[in-house]
PDB file of C-alpha atoms in Angstrom:
ATOM      1  CA  UNK K1064       3.034  20.255  -1.190  1.00 50.00           C
ATOM      2  CA  UNK K1065       3.000  19.644  -4.937  1.00 53.00           C
ATOM      3  CA  UNK K1066       6.238  21.507  -5.519  1.00 46.00           C
ATOM      4  CA  UNK K1067       8.133  20.378  -2.436  1.00 60.00           C
ATOM      5  CA  UNK K1068      11.329  18.328  -2.632  1.00 81.00           C
ATOM      6  CA  UNK K1069      10.844  14.619  -3.113  1.00 92.00           C
ATOM      7  CA  UNK K1070      11.009  12.909   0.257  1.00 95.00           C
ATOM      8  CA  UNK K1071      12.703   9.500   0.331  1.00 97.00           C
ATOM      9  CA  UNK K1072      12.104   7.438   3.471  1.00 97.00           C
ATOM     10  CA  UNK K1073      14.541   4.759   4.577  1.00 97.00           C
ATOM     11  CA  UNK K1074      11.768   2.147   4.671  1.00 98.00           C
ATOM     12  CA  UNK K1075       8.216   1.817   3.382  1.00 98.00           C
ATOM     13  CA  UNK K1076       5.413  -0.660   3.994  1.00 99.00           C
ATOM     14  CA  UNK K1077       2.392  -0.726   1.674  1.00 98.00           C
ATOM     15  CA  UNK K1078      -0.742  -2.378   3.099  1.00 98.00           C
ATOM     16  CA  UNK K1079      -3.595  -3.167   0.712  1.00 98.00           C
ATOM     17  CA  UNK K1080      -6.359  -5.696   0.157  1.00 98.00           C
ATOM     18  CA  UNK K1081      -5.643  -7.311  -3.229  1.00 98.00           C
ATOM     19  CA  UNK K1082      -2.682  -8.247  -5.438  1.00 98.00           C
ATOM     20  CA  UNK K1083      -3.234  -5.458  -8.012  1.00 97.00           C
ATOM     21  CA  UNK K1084      -4.272  -2.628  -5.667  1.00 98.00           C
ATOM     22  CA  UNK K1085      -0.791  -1.130  -5.414  1.00 98.00           C
ATOM     23  CA  UNK K1086      -0.248  -1.165  -9.165  1.00 98.00           C
ATOM     24  CA  UNK K1087      -3.543   0.591  -9.843  1.00 97.00           C
ATOM     25  CA  UNK K1088      -2.981   3.137  -7.086  1.00 97.00           C
ATOM     26  CA  UNK K1089       0.594   4.098  -6.241  1.00 98.00           C
ATOM     27  CA  UNK K1090       3.208   1.883  -7.918  1.00 98.00           C
ATOM     28  CA  UNK K1091       4.752   4.958  -9.552  1.00 98.00           C
ATOM     29  CA  UNK K1092       5.676   6.323  -6.143  1.00 98.00           C
ATOM     30  CA  UNK K1093       6.911   2.899  -5.025  1.00 98.00           C
ATOM     31  CA  UNK K1094       9.149   2.736  -8.099  1.00 98.00           C
ATOM     32  CA  UNK K1095      10.608   6.194  -7.355  1.00 98.00           C
ATOM     33  CA  UNK K1096      11.353   5.198  -3.770  1.00 98.00           C
ATOM     34  CA  UNK K1097      12.830   1.864  -4.854  1.00 98.00           C
ATOM     35  CA  UNK K1098      15.106   3.639  -7.326  1.00 98.00           C
ATOM     36  CA  UNK K1099      16.244   5.968  -4.541  1.00 98.00           C
ATOM     37  CA  UNK K1100      17.209   3.019  -2.339  1.00 98.00           C
ATOM     38  CA  UNK K1101      14.270   2.751   0.062  1.00 98.00           C
ATOM     39  CA  UNK K1102      13.583  -0.608   1.683  1.00 98.00           C
ATOM     40  CA  UNK K1103      10.048  -1.574   0.667  1.00 98.00           C
ATOM     41  CA  UNK K1104       7.678  -4.321   1.791  1.00 98.00           C
ATOM     42  CA  UNK K1105       4.229  -5.048   0.359  1.00 98.00           C
ATOM     43  CA  UNK K1106       1.627  -6.565   2.674  1.00 98.00           C
ATOM     44  CA  UNK K1107      -1.403  -8.008   0.858  1.00 98.00           C
ATOM     45  CA  UNK K1108      -4.274  -8.857   3.162  1.00 98.00           C
ATOM     46  CA  UNK K1109      -5.893 -11.256   0.679  1.00 98.00           C
ATOM     47  CA  UNK K1110      -4.590 -13.168  -2.315  1.00 98.00           C
ATOM     48  CA  UNK K1111      -7.457 -12.078  -4.546  1.00 97.00           C
ATOM     49  CA  UNK K1112      -8.718 -15.637  -4.894  1.00 95.00           C
ATOM     50  CA  UNK K1113     -12.262 -14.645  -5.884  1.00 95.00           C
ATOM     51  CA  UNK K1114     -10.959 -12.123  -8.403  1.00 94.00           C
ATOM     52  CA  UNK K1115     -10.740 -14.610 -11.273  1.00 93.00           C
ATOM     53  CA  UNK K1116     -14.262 -15.288 -12.525  1.00 90.00           C
ATOM     54  CA  UNK K1117     -13.506 -18.761 -13.832  1.00 92.00           C
ATOM     55  CA  UNK K1118     -15.288 -21.634 -12.094  1.00 93.00           C
ATOM     56  CA  UNK K1119     -12.903 -24.149 -13.665  1.00 94.00           C
ATOM     57  CA  UNK K1120     -10.305 -22.891 -11.175  1.00 95.00           C
ATOM     58  CA  UNK K1121     -10.421 -23.577  -7.479  1.00 95.00           C
ATOM     59  CA  UNK K1122      -9.907 -20.662  -5.119  1.00 95.00           C
ATOM     60  CA  UNK K1123      -6.548 -22.156  -4.172  1.00 96.00           C
ATOM     61  CA  UNK K1124      -5.482 -22.227  -7.820  1.00 97.00           C
ATOM     62  CA  UNK K1125      -6.671 -18.659  -8.334  1.00 96.00           C
ATOM     63  CA  UNK K1126      -4.776 -17.513  -5.246  1.00 97.00           C
ATOM     64  CA  UNK K1127      -1.573 -19.123  -6.523  1.00 97.00           C
ATOM     65  CA  UNK K1128      -1.950 -17.359  -9.889  1.00 98.00           C
ATOM     66  CA  UNK K1129      -2.564 -13.986  -8.304  1.00 98.00           C
ATOM     67  CA  UNK K1130       0.259 -14.294  -5.802  1.00 98.00           C
ATOM     68  CA  UNK K1131       2.694 -15.085  -8.602  1.00 98.00           C
ATOM     69  CA  UNK K1132       1.418 -12.079 -10.566  1.00 98.00           C
ATOM     70  CA  UNK K1133       1.915  -9.905  -7.475  1.00 98.00           C
ATOM     71  CA  UNK K1134       5.501 -11.119  -7.113  1.00 98.00           C
ATOM     72  CA  UNK K1135       6.232 -10.306 -10.760  1.00 98.00           C
ATOM     73  CA  UNK K1136       4.669  -6.853 -10.411  1.00 98.00           C
ATOM     74  CA  UNK K1137       6.706  -6.143  -7.285  1.00 98.00           C
ATOM     75  CA  UNK K1138       9.886  -7.254  -9.045  1.00 98.00           C
ATOM     76  CA  UNK K1139       9.179  -4.931 -11.970  1.00 98.00           C
ATOM     77  CA  UNK K1140       8.686  -2.066  -9.527  1.00 98.00           C
ATOM     78  CA  UNK K1141      11.920  -2.849  -7.708  1.00 98.00           C
ATOM     79  CA  UNK K1142      10.334  -4.240  -4.536  1.00 98.00           C
ATOM     80  CA  UNK K1143      11.937  -7.355  -3.081  1.00 95.00           C
ATOM     81  CA  UNK K1144       9.702  -8.270  -0.145  1.00 98.00           C
ATOM     82  CA  UNK K1145       6.032  -9.202  -0.271  1.00 98.00           C
ATOM     83  CA  UNK K1146       3.887 -10.725   2.487  1.00 98.00           C
ATOM     84  CA  UNK K1147       0.593 -12.529   1.894  1.00 98.00           C
ATOM     85  CA  UNK K1148      -1.709 -12.663   4.929  1.00 98.00           C
ATOM     86  CA  UNK K1149      -4.216 -14.827   3.013  1.00 98.00           C
ATOM     87  CA  UNK K1150      -7.333 -13.404   4.631  1.00 98.00           C
ATOM     88  CA  UNK K1151     -10.625 -14.349   2.899  1.00 96.00           C
ATOM     89  CA  UNK K1152     -11.001 -12.418  -0.342  1.00 97.00           C
ATOM     90  CA  UNK K1153     -14.287 -10.573  -0.710  1.00 96.00           C
ATOM     91  CA  UNK K1154     -15.017 -10.940   3.005  1.00 97.00           C
ATOM     92  CA  UNK K1155     -12.203  -8.922   4.575  1.00 98.00           C
ATOM     93  CA  UNK K1156     -13.049  -7.280   7.893  1.00 98.00           C
ATOM     94  CA  UNK K1157     -10.984  -4.852  10.031  1.00 98.00           C
ATOM     95  CA  UNK K1158     -10.951  -7.232  12.989  1.00 98.00           C
ATOM     96  CA  UNK K1159      -8.667  -7.205  16.011  1.00 98.00           C
ATOM     97  CA  UNK K1160      -7.082 -10.363  14.635  1.00 98.00           C
ATOM     98  CA  UNK K1161      -6.172  -8.603  11.376  1.00 98.00           C
ATOM     99  CA  UNK K1162      -4.955  -5.568  13.306  1.00 98.00           C
ATOM    100  CA  UNK K1163      -2.622  -7.798  15.318  1.00 98.00           C
ATOM    101  CA  UNK K1164      -1.246  -9.409  12.147  1.00 98.00           C
ATOM    102  CA  UNK K1165      -0.516  -5.968  10.715  1.00 98.00           C
ATOM    103  CA  UNK K1166       1.019  -4.752  13.966  1.00 98.00           C
ATOM    104  CA  UNK K1167       3.331  -7.752  13.841  1.00 98.00           C
ATOM    105  CA  UNK K1168       4.431  -6.917  10.299  1.00 98.00           C
ATOM    106  CA  UNK K1169       4.982  -3.249  11.197  1.00 98.00           C
ATOM    107  CA  UNK K1170       7.043  -4.151  14.276  1.00 98.00           C
ATOM    108  CA  UNK K1171       9.022  -6.718  12.291  1.00 98.00           C
ATOM    109  CA  UNK K1172       9.813  -4.474   9.321  1.00 98.00           C
ATOM    110  CA  UNK K1173       9.863  -1.135  11.222  1.00 97.00           C
ATOM    111  CA  UNK K1174       8.806   1.129   8.331  1.00 98.00           C
ATOM    112  CA  UNK K1175       9.337   4.859   8.344  1.00 97.00           C
ATOM    113  CA  UNK K1176       6.275   5.258   6.121  1.00 98.00           C
ATOM    114  CA  UNK K1177       3.120   3.182   5.728  1.00 98.00           C
ATOM    115  CA  UNK K1178       1.111   3.583   2.528  1.00 98.00           C
ATOM    116  CA  UNK K1179      -2.495   2.444   2.300  1.00 98.00           C
ATOM    117  CA  UNK K1180      -5.899   3.563   1.023  1.00 97.00           C
ATOM    118  CA  UNK K1181      -8.540   5.905   2.381  1.00 96.00           C
ATOM    119  CA  UNK K1182     -11.111   3.892   4.359  1.00 96.00           C
ATOM    120  CA  UNK K1183     -13.671   6.707   4.170  1.00 94.00           C
ATOM    121  CA  UNK K1184     -14.080   6.458   0.391  1.00 92.00           C
ATOM    122  CA  UNK K1185     -17.297   4.693  -0.622  1.00 92.00           C
ATOM    123  CA  UNK K1186     -18.431   6.564  -3.731  1.00 91.00           C
ATOM    124  CA  UNK K1187     -15.674   6.536  -6.353  1.00 81.00           C
ATOM    125  CA  UNK K1188     -17.062   8.324  -9.397  1.00 78.00           C
ATOM    126  CA  UNK K1189     -20.283   7.511 -11.205  1.00 83.00           C
ATOM    127  CA  UNK K1190     -19.337   4.008 -12.322  1.00 84.00           C
ATOM    128  CA  UNK K1191     -17.682   2.444  -9.280  1.00 87.00           C
ATOM    129  CA  UNK K1192     -18.292   1.782  -5.594  1.00 92.00           C
ATOM    130  CA  UNK K1193     -15.119   1.346  -3.604  1.00 91.00           C
ATOM    131  CA  UNK K1194     -14.611  -2.324  -2.816  1.00 95.00           C
ATOM    132  CA  UNK K1195     -15.400  -3.192   0.832  1.00 97.00           C
ATOM    133  CA  UNK K1196     -12.101  -5.090   1.039  1.00 97.00           C
ATOM    134  CA  UNK K1197     -10.280  -1.862   0.147  1.00 97.00           C
ATOM    135  CA  UNK K1198     -12.005  -0.016   2.957  1.00 97.00           C
ATOM    136  CA  UNK K1199     -11.409  -2.844   5.431  1.00 98.00           C
ATOM    137  CA  UNK K1200      -7.705  -3.150   4.620  1.00 98.00           C
ATOM    138  CA  UNK K1201      -7.183   0.588   4.857  1.00 98.00           C
ATOM    139  CA  UNK K1202      -9.018   0.886   8.169  1.00 98.00           C
ATOM    140  CA  UNK K1203      -7.138  -2.086   9.625  1.00 98.00           C
ATOM    141  CA  UNK K1204      -3.849  -0.561   8.448  1.00 98.00           C
ATOM    142  CA  UNK K1205      -4.549   2.794  10.073  1.00 98.00           C
ATOM    143  CA  UNK K1206      -5.660   1.171  13.318  1.00 98.00           C
ATOM    144  CA  UNK K1207      -2.514  -0.966  13.328  1.00 98.00           C
ATOM    145  CA  UNK K1208      -0.272   2.047  12.706  1.00 98.00           C
ATOM    146  CA  UNK K1209      -1.859   4.282  15.327  1.00 98.00           C
ATOM    147  CA  UNK K1210      -1.705   3.720  18.102  1.00 97.00           C
ATOM    148  CA  UNK K1211      -1.274  -0.063  18.265  1.00 98.00           C
ATOM    149  CA  UNK K1212       2.140  -0.656  16.658  1.00 98.00           C
ATOM    150  CA  UNK K1213       3.805   1.952  18.835  1.00 97.00           C
ATOM    151  CA  UNK K1214       2.207   0.970  22.130  1.00 97.00           C
ATOM    152  CA  UNK K1215       4.432  -1.562  23.964  1.00 97.00           C
ATOM    153  CA  UNK K1216       1.596  -2.659  26.252  1.00 97.00           C
ATOM    154  CA  UNK K1217      -0.599  -3.649  23.292  1.00 97.00           C
ATOM    155  CA  UNK K1218      -0.024  -7.109  21.828  1.00 98.00           C
ATOM    156  CA  UNK K1219       2.907  -7.658  24.198  1.00 97.00           C
ATOM    157  CA  UNK K1220       3.026 -11.288  23.158  1.00 98.00           C
ATOM    158  CA  UNK K1221       4.528 -10.262  19.812  1.00 98.00           C
ATOM    159  CA  UNK K1222       7.680  -9.104  21.570  1.00 97.00           C
ATOM    160  CA  UNK K1223       7.593 -11.899  24.122  1.00 97.00           C
ATOM    161  CA  UNK K1224       7.249 -14.628  21.485  1.00 97.00           C
ATOM    162  CA  UNK K1225       9.163 -13.165  18.531  1.00 98.00           C
ATOM    163  CA  UNK K1226      11.204 -10.237  19.825  1.00 98.00           C
ATOM    164  CA  UNK K1227       9.520  -7.586  17.656  1.00 98.00           C
ATOM    165  CA  UNK K1228       9.382  -4.441  19.771  1.00 97.00           C
ATOM    166  CA  UNK K1229       6.877  -1.585  19.531  1.00 97.00           C
ATOM    167  CA  UNK K1230       7.526   0.746  16.607  1.00 97.00           C
ATOM    168  CA  UNK K1231       6.137   4.188  15.778  1.00 96.00           C
ATOM    169  CA  UNK K1232       5.587   4.935  12.100  1.00 97.00           C
ATOM    170  CA  UNK K1233       6.764   8.389  11.049  1.00 97.00           C
ATOM    171  CA  UNK K1234       4.288   9.119   8.254  1.00 98.00           C
ATOM    172  CA  UNK K1235       1.154   7.628   6.719  1.00 98.00           C
ATOM    173  CA  UNK K1236       0.393   8.117   3.020  1.00 98.00           C
ATOM    174  CA  UNK K1237      -3.243   7.435   2.101  1.00 98.00           C
ATOM    175  CA  UNK K1238      -3.867   7.325  -1.629  1.00 97.00           C
ATOM    176  CA  UNK K1239      -6.790   9.594  -2.467  1.00 94.00           C
ATOM    177  CA  UNK K1240      -8.385  11.621  -5.246  1.00 86.00           C
ATOM    178  CA  UNK K1241     -10.325  14.223  -3.312  1.00 85.00           C
ATOM    179  CA  UNK K1242      -8.428  15.093  -0.129  1.00 87.00           C
ATOM    180  CA  UNK K1243      -4.799  15.083  -1.247  1.00 95.00           C
ATOM    181  CA  UNK K1244      -2.171  17.319   0.319  1.00 95.00           C
ATOM    182  CA  UNK K1245       0.738  15.792  -1.607  1.00 96.00           C
ATOM    183  CA  UNK K1246       1.213  15.093  -5.313  1.00 97.00           C
ATOM    184  CA  UNK K1247       4.125  12.861  -6.315  1.00 97.00           C
ATOM    185  CA  UNK K1248       5.589  13.327  -9.790  1.00 98.00           C
ATOM    186  CA  UNK K1249       5.669   9.892 -11.447  1.00 98.00           C
ATOM    187  CA  UNK K1250       6.544  11.101 -14.939  1.00 98.00           C
ATOM    188  CA  UNK K1251       9.800   9.118 -14.864  1.00 98.00           C
ATOM    189  CA  UNK K1252       8.214   5.950 -13.462  1.00 98.00           C
ATOM    190  CA  UNK K1253       4.770   5.770 -15.052  1.00 98.00           C
ATOM    191  CA  UNK K1254       5.964   3.216 -17.603  1.00 98.00           C
ATOM    192  CA  UNK K1255       7.165   1.020 -14.732  1.00 98.00           C
ATOM    193  CA  UNK K1256       3.735   1.375 -13.126  1.00 98.00           C
ATOM    194  CA  UNK K1257       2.033   0.356 -16.375  1.00 98.00           C
ATOM    195  CA  UNK K1258       4.353  -2.611 -16.886  1.00 98.00           C
ATOM    196  CA  UNK K1259       3.797  -3.751 -13.306  1.00 98.00           C
ATOM    197  CA  UNK K1260       0.032  -3.581 -13.788  1.00 98.00           C
ATOM    198  CA  UNK K1261       0.317  -5.620 -16.973  1.00 98.00           C
ATOM    199  CA  UNK K1262       1.872  -8.380 -14.853  1.00 98.00           C
ATOM    200  CA  UNK K1263      -1.613  -9.014 -13.446  1.00 98.00           C
ATOM    201  CA  UNK K1264      -2.625 -10.910 -16.563  1.00 96.00           C
ATOM    202  CA  UNK K1265      -5.569 -12.647 -14.914  1.00 96.00           C
ATOM    203  CA  UNK K1266      -7.125  -9.229 -14.301  1.00 96.00           C
ATOM    204  CA  UNK K1267      -6.117  -7.434 -17.495  1.00 95.00           C
ATOM    205  CA  UNK K1268      -7.307 -10.030 -20.001  1.00 91.00           C
ATOM    206  CA  UNK K1269      -7.189  -8.406 -23.435  1.00 92.00           C
ATOM    207  CA  UNK K1270      -7.259  -4.895 -21.963  1.00 94.00           C
ATOM    208  CA  UNK K1271      -4.082  -2.819 -22.036  1.00 95.00           C
ATOM    209  CA  UNK K1272      -4.241  -0.402 -19.079  1.00 96.00           C
ATOM    210  CA  UNK K1273      -1.667   2.037 -20.456  1.00 97.00           C
ATOM    211  CA  UNK K1274      -4.011   4.718 -21.801  1.00 97.00           C
ATOM    212  CA  UNK K1275      -6.270   4.695 -18.732  1.00 96.00           C
ATOM    213  CA  UNK K1276      -3.350   4.846 -16.294  1.00 98.00           C
ATOM    214  CA  UNK K1277      -1.827   7.769 -18.184  1.00 98.00           C
ATOM    215  CA  UNK K1278      -5.210   9.510 -18.239  1.00 97.00           C
ATOM    216  CA  UNK K1279      -5.721   9.134 -14.492  1.00 96.00           C
ATOM    217  CA  UNK K1280      -2.169  10.248 -13.724  1.00 98.00           C
ATOM    218  CA  UNK K1281      -2.494  13.255 -16.026  1.00 98.00           C
ATOM    219  CA  UNK K1282      -5.736  14.272 -14.306  1.00 95.00           C
ATOM    220  CA  UNK K1283      -4.020  14.164 -10.928  1.00 96.00           C
ATOM    221  CA  UNK K1284      -1.117  16.228 -12.279  1.00 97.00           C
ATOM    222  CA  UNK K1285      -3.369  18.902 -13.779  1.00 95.00           C
ATOM    223  CA  UNK K1286      -2.340  22.337 -12.572  1.00 94.00           C
ATOM    224  CA  UNK K1287       0.883  21.002 -11.062  1.00 93.00           C
ATOM    225  CA  UNK K1288       4.400  21.302 -12.449  1.00 92.00           C
ATOM    226  CA  UNK K1289       4.438  17.702 -13.606  1.00 96.00           C
ATOM    227  CA  UNK K1290       3.054  15.556 -16.411  1.00 98.00           C
ATOM    228  CA  UNK K1291       1.878  12.537 -14.386  1.00 98.00           C
ATOM    229  CA  UNK K1292       1.168  12.306 -10.670  1.00 98.00           C
ATOM    230  CA  UNK K1293      -0.123  10.149  -7.834  1.00 98.00           C
ATOM    231  CA  UNK K1294      -1.902  11.892  -4.983  1.00 97.00           C
ATOM    232  CA  UNK K1295      -1.940  11.239  -1.253  1.00 98.00           C
ATOM    233  CA  UNK K1296      -3.200  12.543   2.022  1.00 97.00           C
ATOM    234  CA  UNK K1297      -0.110  12.535   4.232  1.00 97.00           C
ATOM    235  CA  UNK K1298      -0.186  12.558   8.032  1.00 97.00           C
ATOM    236  CA  UNK K1299       3.029  13.032  10.011  1.00 96.00           C
ATOM    237  CA  UNK K1300       2.808  11.140  13.299  1.00 96.00           C
ATOM    238  CA  UNK K1301       6.378  11.663  14.507  1.00 93.00           C
ATOM    239  CA  UNK K1302       8.064  15.051  14.094  1.00 89.00           C
ATOM    240  CA  UNK K1303      11.534  15.367  12.575  1.00 83.00           C
ATOM    241  CA  UNK K1304      13.345  15.978  15.867  1.00 84.00           C
ATOM    242  CA  UNK K1305      11.755  12.978  17.568  1.00 86.00           C
ATOM    243  CA  UNK K1306      12.364  10.780  14.530  1.00 84.00           C
ATOM    244  CA  UNK K1307      16.037  11.734  14.514  1.00 82.00           C
ATOM    245  CA  UNK K1308      16.309  10.556  18.128  1.00 80.00           C
ATOM    246  CA  UNK K1309      14.512   7.285  17.275  1.00 75.00           C
ATOM    247  CA  UNK K1310      16.799   6.663  14.311  1.00 72.00           C
ATOM    248  CA  UNK K1311      19.863   7.326  16.445  1.00 62.00           C
ATOM    249  CA  UNK K1312      18.635   4.866  19.045  1.00 61.00           C
ATOM    250  CA  UNK K1313      18.257   7.469  21.772  1.00 49.00           C
ATOM    251  CA  UNK K1314      14.603   6.673  22.525  1.00 50.00           C
TER     252      UNK K1314
END
């Protein structure tokens, strides 16, 4: 799927654990979709309040800093809506309660595509273990997408109390290194990705991420007809014919 035409959904929801996860992982793709006119919403399960190793700050102060950084990064990328669930940072679990919160956001926003991580990834190279919050957020996102969000008998109180009806997501994009079936060319948006990541000043410190981000993106693009890429495992849950009926309001 590396050489296929660039698919632009009408609406996209990204679900991740921490304020900088999108910028490290797939902000180049978000920027391309934003440029093309897609409606995009970021859902951050935590506010990253233990991610600033400075005991002079309270967790509440750290959360405020990181949320503001996330808003700036989203703005740079062209994303106008961001939701903070404010789950406990460093202790995130894929609970039924979190699943319900995500189902509510999916039914409210009604995304065509949901983008998240790969919950099966534990070993990430020789110098990093995938953060448990990343795995928890990704698993909760997948369990919210399928089948919960599209099942009207699950979490019926969401519709009864707020009017948000069941919604089936068309596609799921899971960012991944090893099991990708789609490579998105981000050559034209990699500088936006880098600038958005720089917005997370509390995490960057004196480090400029530009060279590392270009290196990673070049490695993903190797052998493809592109200079820089982001890679995903894509699952299509609703076929084109059925989606056309849903979009036309016939289902």
